[in-house]
Coordinates of C-alpha atoms and ligand atoms in Angstrom, one line a residue:
Chain A
M21 CA 75.5 200.3 69.8
S22 CA 78.5 201.9 68.1
I23 CA 82.2 202.3 68.7
N24 CA 83.3 205.1 71.0
V25 CA 86.8 205.3 69.6
E26 CA 88.3 207.6 72.2
Q27 CA 87.2 205.4 75.0
L28 CA 88.3 202.2 73.1
R29 CA 91.7 203.6 72.5
R30 CA 92.3 203.8 76.2
E31 CA 92.2 200.0 76.3
F32 CA 95.3 199.9 74.1
P33 CA 98.1 201.6 75.9
V34 CA 100.5 201.3 73.0
L35 CA 98.5 203.8 71.0
S36 CA 99.0 206.8 73.2
Q37 CA 102.8 207.2 72.5
T38 CA 104.6 209.5 70.2
V39 CA 107.0 208.4 67.5
N40 CA 109.6 210.8 66.2
G41 CA 107.9 213.5 68.2
K42 CA 104.5 212.9 66.5
P43 CA 101.5 211.0 67.9
L44 CA 101.6 207.4 66.7
V45 CA 99.2 206.7 63.9
Y46 CA 99.1 202.9 63.7
L47 CA 97.8 201.7 60.3
D48 CA 99.7 198.4 60.0
N49 CA 97.0 196.2 61.5
A50 CA 97.2 193.6 58.9
A51 CA 100.7 192.9 60.0
T52 CA 99.7 192.7 63.7
T53 CA 97.2 194.4 65.9
Q54 CA 97.8 196.1 69.3
K55 CA 96.7 194.3 72.4
P56 CA 94.0 195.5 74.8
K57 CA 94.6 195.6 78.6
A58 CA 92.3 192.7 79.0
V59 CA 94.7 190.5 77.0
V60 CA 97.9 191.6 78.7
E61 CA 96.2 191.3 82.1
R62 CA 95.1 187.8 81.3
L63 CA 98.7 186.9 80.6
M64 CA 99.9 188.5 83.8
D65 CA 97.2 186.7 85.8
Y66 CA 98.2 183.4 84.4
Y67 CA 101.9 183.8 85.0
Y68 CA 101.4 185.4 88.5
K69 CA 98.7 183.1 89.8
E70 CA 98.0 180.1 87.7
N71 CA 101.1 178.9 85.8
S72 CA 101.4 175.1 85.7
N73 CA 101.9 172.4 83.2
I74 CA 98.6 170.9 82.1
H75 CA 97.0 167.5 81.4
R76 CA 99.5 165.8 83.8
G77 CA 99.8 166.9 87.4
A78 CA 97.1 166.0 89.8
H79 CA 97.9 169.0 91.9
Y80 CA 95.7 172.0 92.3
L81 CA 97.5 174.4 89.9
S82 CA 97.8 171.9 87.2
M83 CA 94.1 171.0 87.3
Q84 CA 93.2 174.7 87.3
A85 CA 95.4 175.4 84.3
T86 CA 94.1 172.3 82.5
E87 CA 90.6 173.4 83.0
A88 CA 91.3 177.0 81.9
Y89 CA 93.1 175.7 78.8
E90 CA 90.2 173.5 77.8
E91 CA 87.8 176.2 78.5
A92 CA 89.7 178.4 76.0
R93 CA 89.3 175.7 73.5
E94 CA 85.5 175.8 74.1
T95 CA 85.5 179.6 73.8
T96 CA 87.3 179.2 70.5
R97 CA 84.9 176.6 69.3
M98 CA 82.0 178.9 70.0
Y99 CA 83.8 181.8 68.4
L100 CA 84.0 179.9 65.1
N101 CA 80.8 177.9 65.7
A102 CA 82.6 174.6 65.2
A103 CA 80.7 171.5 66.0
F104 CA 83.1 170.0 68.5
S105 CA 85.9 171.5 70.6
R106 CA 88.1 168.6 69.6
E107 CA 88.1 170.2 66.1
I108 CA 90.1 173.1 67.5
I109 CA 93.8 172.7 67.5
F110 CA 96.1 175.3 69.1
T111 CA 99.1 176.1 67.0
R112 CA 101.8 178.9 66.8
G113 CA 99.8 180.8 64.2
T114 CA 98.3 180.7 60.7
T115 CA 101.7 179.6 59.3
E116 CA 101.9 176.6 61.5
S117 CA 98.3 175.7 61.0
I118 CA 98.8 175.6 57.3
N119 CA 102.0 173.7 57.6
L120 CA 100.3 171.1 59.8
V121 CA 97.7 170.4 57.2
A122 CA 100.1 170.6 54.3
S123 CA 102.4 168.0 56.0
S124 CA 99.9 165.7 57.6
F125 CA 97.1 165.7 55.0
S126 CA 99.6 165.3 52.2
Q127 CA 101.3 162.4 53.9
K128 CA 98.1 160.5 53.9
F129 CA 96.2 161.7 50.8
L130 CA 98.7 163.3 48.3
K131 CA 100.3 161.1 45.6
E132 CA 102.4 161.5 42.6
G133 CA 100.5 163.2 39.8
D134 CA 97.9 164.7 42.1
E135 CA 97.2 168.4 42.3
I136 CA 96.8 171.1 45.1
L137 CA 94.9 174.2 44.1
I138 CA 95.7 177.6 45.6
S139 CA 95.0 181.1 44.4
A140 CA 97.0 183.9 42.8
M141 CA 96.7 186.2 45.8
E142 CA 98.0 183.9 48.6
H143 CA 100.4 184.9 51.3
H144 CA 103.7 183.1 51.1
S145 CA 102.4 181.1 54.1
N146 CA 99.7 179.6 51.9
I147 CA 102.1 178.9 49.0
V148 CA 105.4 177.5 50.3
P149 CA 104.0 174.7 52.5
W150 CA 102.0 173.4 49.5
Q151 CA 105.1 173.7 47.2
M152 CA 107.0 171.7 49.7
A153 CA 104.3 169.0 50.0
C154 CA 104.0 168.8 46.2
Q155 CA 107.7 168.6 45.7
Q156 CA 107.9 165.8 48.2
K157 CA 105.1 163.8 46.6
G158 CA 105.6 164.6 43.0
A159 CA 102.3 166.5 42.9
T160 CA 101.6 169.8 41.0
L161 CA 100.6 173.1 42.4
K162 CA 97.8 174.8 40.4
V163 CA 96.7 178.4 40.8
I164 CA 93.3 180.1 40.4
P165 CA 94.1 183.3 38.5
M166 CA 92.8 186.8 39.3
D167 CA 91.9 189.8 37.3
E168 CA 93.1 193.4 37.3
Q169 CA 90.7 194.3 40.1
G170 CA 92.3 191.7 42.3
V171 CA 89.3 189.4 42.1
L172 CA 89.6 185.7 41.6
R173 CA 88.6 184.4 38.2
M174 CA 85.8 182.1 39.4
D175 CA 85.1 181.3 35.7
T176 CA 88.2 179.2 35.7
L177 CA 87.3 177.1 38.8
D178 CA 85.3 174.4 37.1
E179 CA 88.2 173.6 34.9
L180 CA 90.8 173.8 37.6
L181 CA 89.0 171.4 39.9
T182 CA 89.8 168.0 38.4
E183 CA 89.7 164.4 39.5
K184 CA 93.4 164.9 40.4
T185 CA 92.7 167.8 42.8
R186 CA 93.3 166.6 46.4
L187 CA 92.8 169.9 48.2
V188 CA 92.0 173.6 47.7
A189 CA 93.7 176.2 49.9
V190 CA 92.6 179.9 49.5
S191 CA 92.6 183.0 51.7
H192 CA 89.3 184.3 53.0
V193 CA 90.7 187.9 52.7
S194 CA 93.9 188.9 50.8
N195 CA 96.4 190.6 53.0
A196 CA 97.9 192.5 50.0
L197 CA 94.7 193.6 48.3
G198 CA 91.9 193.4 50.9
T199 CA 89.7 191.4 48.6
I200 CA 87.1 189.2 50.3
N201 CA 87.1 186.0 48.3
P202 CA 83.9 184.1 47.6
V203 CA 84.9 181.2 49.7
E204 CA 81.4 179.8 50.0
D205 CA 81.2 179.4 46.2
I206 CA 84.7 177.9 46.1
I207 CA 83.9 175.4 48.9
G208 CA 80.5 174.6 47.3
K209 CA 82.1 173.8 43.9
A210 CA 85.0 171.8 45.4
H211 CA 82.6 169.8 47.6
Q212 CA 80.6 168.9 44.5
K213 CA 83.7 167.0 43.5
G214 CA 84.5 165.7 46.9
I215 CA 87.5 168.0 47.4
P216 CA 88.3 169.4 50.8
V217 CA 89.0 173.1 51.2
L218 CA 91.4 174.9 53.6
I219 CA 90.7 178.6 54.3
D220 CA 93.5 180.9 55.4
G221 CA 91.4 183.3 57.6
A222 CA 94.3 185.3 59.0
Q223 CA 92.9 188.6 57.6
A224 CA 89.3 187.7 57.8
V225 CA 88.8 186.7 61.5
P226 CA 89.7 190.2 62.8
H227 CA 87.0 191.9 60.6
M228 CA 84.0 189.6 60.3
K229 CA 82.1 186.9 62.0
V230 CA 83.2 183.5 60.8
D231 CA 81.0 180.4 61.1
V232 CA 82.9 177.4 60.0
Q233 CA 79.8 175.2 59.9
K234 CA 77.9 177.6 57.7
L235 CA 81.0 178.0 55.4
D236 CA 81.3 174.2 55.5
C237 CA 85.1 174.5 55.1
D238 CA 87.2 171.5 56.0
F239 CA 90.0 173.5 57.6
Y240 CA 90.2 177.1 58.8
C241 CA 93.4 178.8 60.0
F242 CA 94.1 182.1 61.8
S243 CA 96.6 183.9 64.1
G244 CA 95.9 185.3 67.5
H245 CA 98.2 188.3 67.0
K246 CA 96.1 189.7 64.2
L247 CA 93.0 189.5 66.3
Y248 CA 94.2 191.6 69.3
G249 CA 95.7 188.5 70.9
P250 CA 99.2 187.5 71.8
M251 CA 101.9 186.6 69.3
G252 CA 102.9 182.9 69.1
V253 CA 99.4 181.4 69.2
G254 CA 97.0 180.5 66.5
V255 CA 94.2 178.1 65.6
L256 CA 93.6 175.3 63.2
Y257 CA 90.0 174.3 62.9
G258 CA 89.6 171.0 61.1
K259 CA 86.6 168.8 60.5
E260 CA 86.7 165.8 62.7
E261 CA 86.4 163.4 59.8
W262 CA 89.6 164.8 58.3
L263 CA 91.6 165.2 61.5
E264 CA 90.8 161.7 62.5
Q265 CA 92.2 160.3 59.3
M266 CA 95.4 162.4 59.3
P267 CA 98.6 161.3 61.0
P268 CA 100.2 163.3 63.7
Y269 CA 102.3 166.3 62.7
Q270 CA 104.9 166.2 65.4
G271 CA 105.8 163.5 67.9
G272 CA 106.3 164.1 71.6
G273 CA 104.5 164.3 74.9
E274 CA 100.8 165.0 75.1
M275 CA 100.0 163.5 71.7
I276 CA 100.5 159.9 72.8
K277 CA 98.3 157.4 74.6
E278 CA 101.0 154.8 75.2
V279 CA 104.6 154.7 74.3
R280 CA 106.6 151.5 74.1
F281 CA 109.9 151.1 72.3
T282 CA 108.0 148.7 70.0
G283 CA 105.5 151.3 69.1
T284 CA 103.2 154.1 70.2
T285 CA 99.5 154.6 70.1
Y286 CA 98.4 158.2 69.5
N287 CA 96.1 160.2 71.7
E288 CA 92.7 161.2 70.5
L289 CA 91.7 164.6 69.1
P290 CA 92.7 167.3 69.6
F291 CA 95.7 166.2 71.6
K292 CA 97.1 164.1 68.7
F293 CA 98.1 167.4 67.0
E294 CA 99.4 169.2 70.1
A295 CA 102.7 167.6 70.8
G296 CA 104.7 168.9 73.8
T297 CA 103.8 171.4 76.4
P298 CA 101.3 173.8 74.9
N299 CA 101.5 177.5 74.9
V300 CA 99.0 177.8 77.8
G301 CA 99.5 181.4 78.7
D302 CA 99.0 182.7 75.1
V303 CA 96.0 180.5 74.5
L304 CA 94.4 182.1 77.6
G305 CA 95.5 185.5 76.2
L306 CA 93.8 184.6 72.9
E307 CA 90.7 183.6 74.7
A308 CA 90.6 187.0 76.4
A309 CA 91.0 188.6 72.9
L310 CA 88.1 186.5 71.6
R311 CA 85.9 187.6 74.5
F312 CA 87.0 191.2 74.0
V313 CA 85.9 191.2 70.4
S314 CA 82.7 189.2 71.1
Y315 CA 81.8 191.7 73.8
L316 CA 82.1 194.6 71.3
R317 CA 80.3 192.5 68.7
H318 CA 81.5 191.8 65.2
D319 CA 78.6 193.5 63.5
V320 CA 79.3 196.7 65.3
I321 CA 83.1 196.5 64.6
S322 CA 82.5 195.8 60.9
V323 CA 80.2 198.8 60.5
Y324 CA 82.8 201.0 62.1
E325 CA 85.7 199.6 60.2
D326 CA 83.8 200.0 56.9
S327 CA 83.1 203.6 57.7
L328 CA 86.9 204.1 58.2
M329 CA 87.6 202.4 54.9
Q330 CA 85.0 204.4 53.0
Y331 CA 86.3 207.6 54.4
A332 CA 89.9 206.7 53.7
M333 CA 89.1 205.6 50.1
K334 CA 87.3 208.9 49.5
Q335 CA 90.2 211.0 50.9
L336 CA 92.9 209.0 49.1
A337 CA 91.1 209.2 45.8
T338 CA 91.5 213.0 45.9
L339 CA 95.3 212.6 45.7
P340 CA 96.5 213.2 42.2
G341 CA 98.5 210.3 40.8
I342 CA 97.1 207.7 43.2
R343 CA 96.8 204.2 41.9
F344 CA 94.9 201.7 44.0
I345 CA 96.1 198.1 43.8
G346 CA 93.1 195.8 44.5
T347 CA 89.8 197.4 43.6
A348 CA 87.4 194.6 44.2
E349 CA 83.9 195.4 45.1
H350 CA 84.1 193.3 48.3
K351 CA 86.9 194.4 50.4
T352 CA 87.8 194.9 54.0
S353 CA 90.2 197.0 56.0
V354 CA 93.1 196.9 53.6
I355 CA 94.0 199.6 51.1
S356 CA 97.0 199.1 48.9
F357 CA 98.2 201.8 46.7
L358 CA 101.0 203.6 44.9
F359 CA 101.2 207.2 44.0
D360 CA 102.9 209.1 41.2
D361 CA 106.2 207.3 40.5
I362 CA 107.2 207.3 44.1
H363 CA 108.7 204.1 45.3
P364 CA 106.8 202.6 48.2
Y365 CA 110.0 202.4 50.2
D366 CA 110.5 206.2 49.8
S367 CA 107.0 206.9 51.0
G368 CA 107.4 204.5 53.9
V369 CA 110.6 206.1 55.2
I370 CA 109.0 209.6 55.2
L371 CA 105.6 208.4 56.6
D372 CA 107.5 206.8 59.5
K373 CA 109.3 210.0 60.2
L374 CA 105.9 211.6 60.5
G375 CA 104.7 209.1 63.0
I376 CA 102.6 207.0 60.5
A377 CA 103.1 203.3 60.7
V378 CA 102.1 201.6 57.4
R379 CA 103.6 198.7 55.6
T380 CA 105.5 199.1 52.4
G381 CA 106.9 196.4 50.2
H382 CA 105.5 193.1 48.8
H383 CA 103.6 192.1 52.0
C384 CA 104.8 188.5 51.7
A385 CA 102.8 188.1 48.5
Q386 CA 105.4 188.5 45.8
P387 CA 103.3 186.7 43.1
V388 CA 100.7 189.5 43.6
M389 CA 103.3 192.2 43.0
D390 CA 104.6 190.4 40.0
F391 CA 101.1 190.1 38.6
F392 CA 100.6 193.9 38.8
N393 CA 104.3 194.4 37.8
I394 CA 105.1 196.6 40.7
P395 CA 107.9 196.5 43.3
G396 CA 105.4 196.7 46.2
T397 CA 102.7 199.0 47.6
I398 CA 102.0 201.2 50.5
R399 CA 99.4 199.3 52.5
V400 CA 97.1 201.0 55.0
S401 CA 95.2 198.5 57.2
F402 CA 92.6 199.4 59.8
A403 CA 91.6 198.0 63.2
M404 CA 88.7 198.9 65.5
Y405 CA 90.7 201.5 67.3
N406 CA 91.6 203.7 64.3
S407 CA 89.9 207.1 64.0
L408 CA 88.9 209.4 61.2
K409 CA 91.3 211.9 62.6
E410 CA 94.1 209.4 62.0
I411 CA 93.1 209.2 58.3
D412 CA 93.4 213.0 58.1
L413 CA 96.9 212.8 59.6
L414 CA 97.7 210.1 57.0
M415 CA 96.5 212.4 54.3
D416 CA 98.6 215.4 55.5
A417 CA 101.6 213.1 55.7
L418 CA 101.0 211.8 52.1
K419 CA 100.8 215.3 50.8
K420 CA 104.2 216.0 52.5
V421 CA 105.6 212.9 50.8
R422 CA 104.4 214.2 47.5
T423 CA 105.9 217.6 47.8
L424 CA 109.2 216.1 48.8
F425 CA 109.5 213.7 45.9
S426 CA 107.9 215.8 43.1
Chain B
M12 CA 140.1 215.8 47.2
N13 CA 140.7 212.7 49.3
I14 CA 138.0 210.7 51.1
Q15 CA 138.3 212.6 54.4
E16 CA 138.1 215.9 52.7
I17 CA 134.9 215.0 50.8
E18 CA 133.5 213.5 54.0
G19 CA 134.2 216.8 55.8
E20 CA 132.4 218.7 53.0
I21 CA 129.3 216.5 53.3
I22 CA 129.3 216.8 57.1
L23 CA 129.3 220.6 56.7
E24 CA 126.4 220.5 54.2
F25 CA 124.2 218.4 56.5
A26 CA 125.1 220.5 59.6
S27 CA 123.4 223.4 57.9
F28 CA 120.0 221.7 58.1
E29 CA 118.0 221.8 61.2
D30 CA 114.9 220.0 60.1
W31 CA 115.1 216.3 59.2
L32 CA 112.9 217.0 56.2
D33 CA 115.7 219.2 54.8
K34 CA 118.2 216.4 55.3
Y35 CA 116.0 214.1 53.2
N36 CA 115.6 216.8 50.6
H37 CA 119.4 217.0 50.4
I38 CA 119.6 213.2 50.0
I39 CA 117.0 213.4 47.2
E40 CA 118.9 216.2 45.6
S41 CA 122.1 214.1 45.7
A42 CA 120.1 211.3 43.9
R43 CA 119.8 213.6 40.9
N44 CA 123.6 213.8 40.5
I45 CA 124.3 210.2 40.7
P46 CA 126.8 208.8 38.2
R47 CA 124.3 206.5 36.6
I48 CA 125.2 202.9 35.8
E49 CA 124.7 202.1 32.2
P50 CA 121.2 200.6 31.6
K51 CA 122.7 197.5 30.1
Y52 CA 124.3 196.7 33.5
K53 CA 121.0 196.8 35.4
E54 CA 121.0 193.1 35.7
E55 CA 121.1 190.5 38.5
K56 CA 124.9 190.4 38.6
F57 CA 125.1 194.0 39.7
L58 CA 122.2 194.0 42.2
I59 CA 123.0 194.4 45.8
Q60 CA 121.2 192.0 48.1
G61 CA 119.6 193.2 51.3
C62 CA 117.7 196.2 50.2
Q63 CA 113.9 196.8 50.1
S64 CA 114.5 198.7 46.9
Q65 CA 116.7 197.5 44.0
V66 CA 120.2 198.9 43.9
W67 CA 122.7 198.2 41.1
L68 CA 126.3 199.0 41.6
R69 CA 129.3 198.7 39.2
A70 CA 132.9 199.5 39.6
D71 CA 135.8 200.0 37.1
L72 CA 139.4 200.6 37.6
E73 CA 140.8 203.6 35.7
D74 CA 144.4 204.9 36.2
G75 CA 144.6 203.1 39.6
K76 CA 141.3 204.6 40.8
V77 CA 138.0 203.0 41.3
I78 CA 135.1 204.5 39.5
F79 CA 131.7 203.6 40.8
T80 CA 128.4 203.9 39.0
A81 CA 125.0 203.0 40.4
D82 CA 121.3 203.4 40.4
S83 CA 118.2 202.5 42.4
D84 CA 114.5 202.5 41.8
A85 CA 113.9 204.3 45.1
L86 CA 115.0 207.9 45.4
I87 CA 116.2 207.9 49.0
T88 CA 118.3 204.8 48.3
R89 CA 119.6 206.4 45.1
G90 CA 120.5 209.5 47.1
I91 CA 122.4 207.5 49.8
I92 CA 124.4 205.5 47.2
A93 CA 125.1 208.8 45.4
L94 CA 126.6 210.2 48.6
L95 CA 128.7 207.1 49.1
I96 CA 129.9 207.4 45.5
R97 CA 130.8 211.0 46.0
V98 CA 133.0 210.0 48.9
L99 CA 134.5 206.8 47.5
S100 CA 134.6 207.1 43.7
N101 CA 137.7 208.2 42.0
Q102 CA 139.9 207.0 44.9
P103 CA 142.6 204.4 45.1
P104 CA 141.5 200.9 46.2
Q105 CA 143.6 201.1 49.4
D106 CA 142.0 204.3 50.5
I107 CA 138.5 202.9 49.9
I108 CA 139.4 199.8 52.0
D109 CA 140.7 202.0 54.8
A110 CA 137.8 204.5 54.7
K111 CA 136.1 204.8 58.1
L112 CA 133.1 206.7 56.6
E113 CA 132.6 208.7 59.7
F114 CA 130.3 211.0 57.8
I115 CA 127.5 208.5 58.0
E116 CA 127.4 209.0 61.8
K117 CA 128.3 212.6 61.9
T118 CA 125.6 213.7 59.5
G119 CA 123.0 211.9 61.6
L120 CA 122.3 209.7 58.6
H121 CA 122.9 206.5 60.5
Q122 CA 120.1 207.4 62.9
H123 CA 117.6 208.1 60.1
L124 CA 118.8 205.2 58.1
S125 CA 119.8 202.5 60.5
P126 CA 120.6 199.1 59.0
T127 CA 117.4 197.7 60.4
R128 CA 115.5 199.9 58.0
S129 CA 116.5 197.5 55.4
N130 CA 117.8 200.3 53.2
G131 CA 120.9 198.2 52.7
L132 CA 123.3 201.0 53.7
A133 CA 125.6 198.4 55.2
S134 CA 125.3 196.1 52.2
M135 CA 126.2 199.0 49.9
V136 CA 129.3 200.0 51.9
K137 CA 130.4 196.3 52.0
Q138 CA 129.9 195.9 48.3
M139 CA 132.0 199.0 47.5
K140 CA 134.8 197.8 49.8
L141 CA 134.7 194.3 48.2
Y142 CA 135.2 195.9 44.8
A143 CA 138.2 197.8 46.1
I144 CA 139.7 194.7 47.6
A145 CA 139.2 192.8 44.4
F146 CA 140.9 195.6 42.4
K147 CA 143.8 195.8 44.8
A148 CA 144.4 192.0 44.5
Q149 CA 144.1 192.3 40.8
T150 CA 146.7 195.1 40.6
E151 CA 149.1 193.3 42.9
A152 CA 148.9 190.2 40.9
Q153 CA 150.0 192.0 37.7
Ligands
PLP30 C1 96.6 186.1 54.6 C2 97.7 185.7 55.6 N1 98.0 184.4 55.7 C3 99.0 184.0 56.5 C4 99.7 184.9 57.3 C5 100.8 184.4 58.2 O1 100.4 184.6 59.5 P1 101.4 184.3 60.7 O2 102.7 185.0 60.3 O3 100.8 184.9 61.9 O4 101.6 182.8 60.8 C6 99.4 186.2 57.2 C7 100.2 187.2 58.0 O5 100.6 188.2 57.5 C8 98.4 186.6 56.3 O6 98.1 187.9 56.2

């Protein structure tokens, strides 16, 4: 099996438009991916035929919706190969998943003088919640450094994992550099010292098969919208043993068993962490996205995306004055670069006029830009529907940028 | 020349370009002629917030006229602020305060450089007017 990109693109209506009179070349997939018809149709079906609040009404629609919602949880469990579906919590996205753990885990387990360990290449979403938790508890945030290639300095890990470390939070794949981090090694080393590990999988899940049991991570977070699903829905996987011990994140309906003014008993997992009416429609949309990706198969998608990446790297390398930011050996689907002395903002403006959507700036990873002492980068990021032809169009556009600014 | 006359000049220049690439080229050309802020003033205090690139802007009052100097690390941004300076620099504070800056719309610049593009066009104009207001207040107080 392989990807027939022409056929695949027909599943994504957004892609067939023109921008500024040019065919849209969408290479900003690390920010968000486009949605296939299967996902949009699932949303429509839900709102046209099934909409109802769940886990409460005894009427037909409510029971249907409840069943569909819990089935989506099971689909997500299978997708990540989690042990139990009660280990799958639906959230608003990666950011909320991380905030949930940072808040709830810290409330119970973080004390003054403790440490949380993150890495030098984290997205702001995997920095700020931990800073907030540390501030509140008087704990310290420690950082695994990286080298000039954008690879984590694993040699520092033994020293950074101390008896004060309460949790390690690292990204599976860096959104600014594309580096695939050796999370198995990090998890292994942390577990030797009994320290749990949270993986920010926002940029990994769209590009590789993730097996949370094989990884043995304690928490895994991702966003639906970066995986061809709707915006506003995401997943937190947590090992039961941790989730059981953690206090609820928010209070409200759904997460309770009994409420009296004298006190409340909380519902069991996963409902304890899903206060209020959940985002049923988008969860079902996410399920459709997971099915869509599973149907195409991750191994097939990876091979195709790797070929796009190889081709793009080879082409980009022919541009005089190009400087790649993030040159790790293990990378996926993200190429960050600068060329000549052209400010990324300047390139971005002109590329946009030429119909090319890329991201320019700091990519919500300012510490990474500070490390390389640059204002930002041009970031090209691929999805399954990108084509070699689009890379050629990108190259033509970059040559125009160069002429304009030289 | 007063503000309106300079605006008219710029509108004419841009009208001669049919291709948007030529318009950008003209902006980039303008960047080369910017009255540069002295390097020692490239500090936090003179940075304009709200731009994707860094923009430093300084103003002095000389003989009742405001003299602007600026710089940016991005060429397009530097070109835009250079055009604004060409229009607003060397003018009395009151004229700067009253300036409608119709050239931004009439050149088609607003459409290429809408505020949502986070180029900080609006922030630059606002900062220049704030300087003018401050100088006016200062002169009146004397
Ligand atoms: C590595 C990484 N972590 C976290 C996030 C935040 O995801 P969201 O904004 O969907 O919550 C992103 C999104 O850019 C990301 O790339």
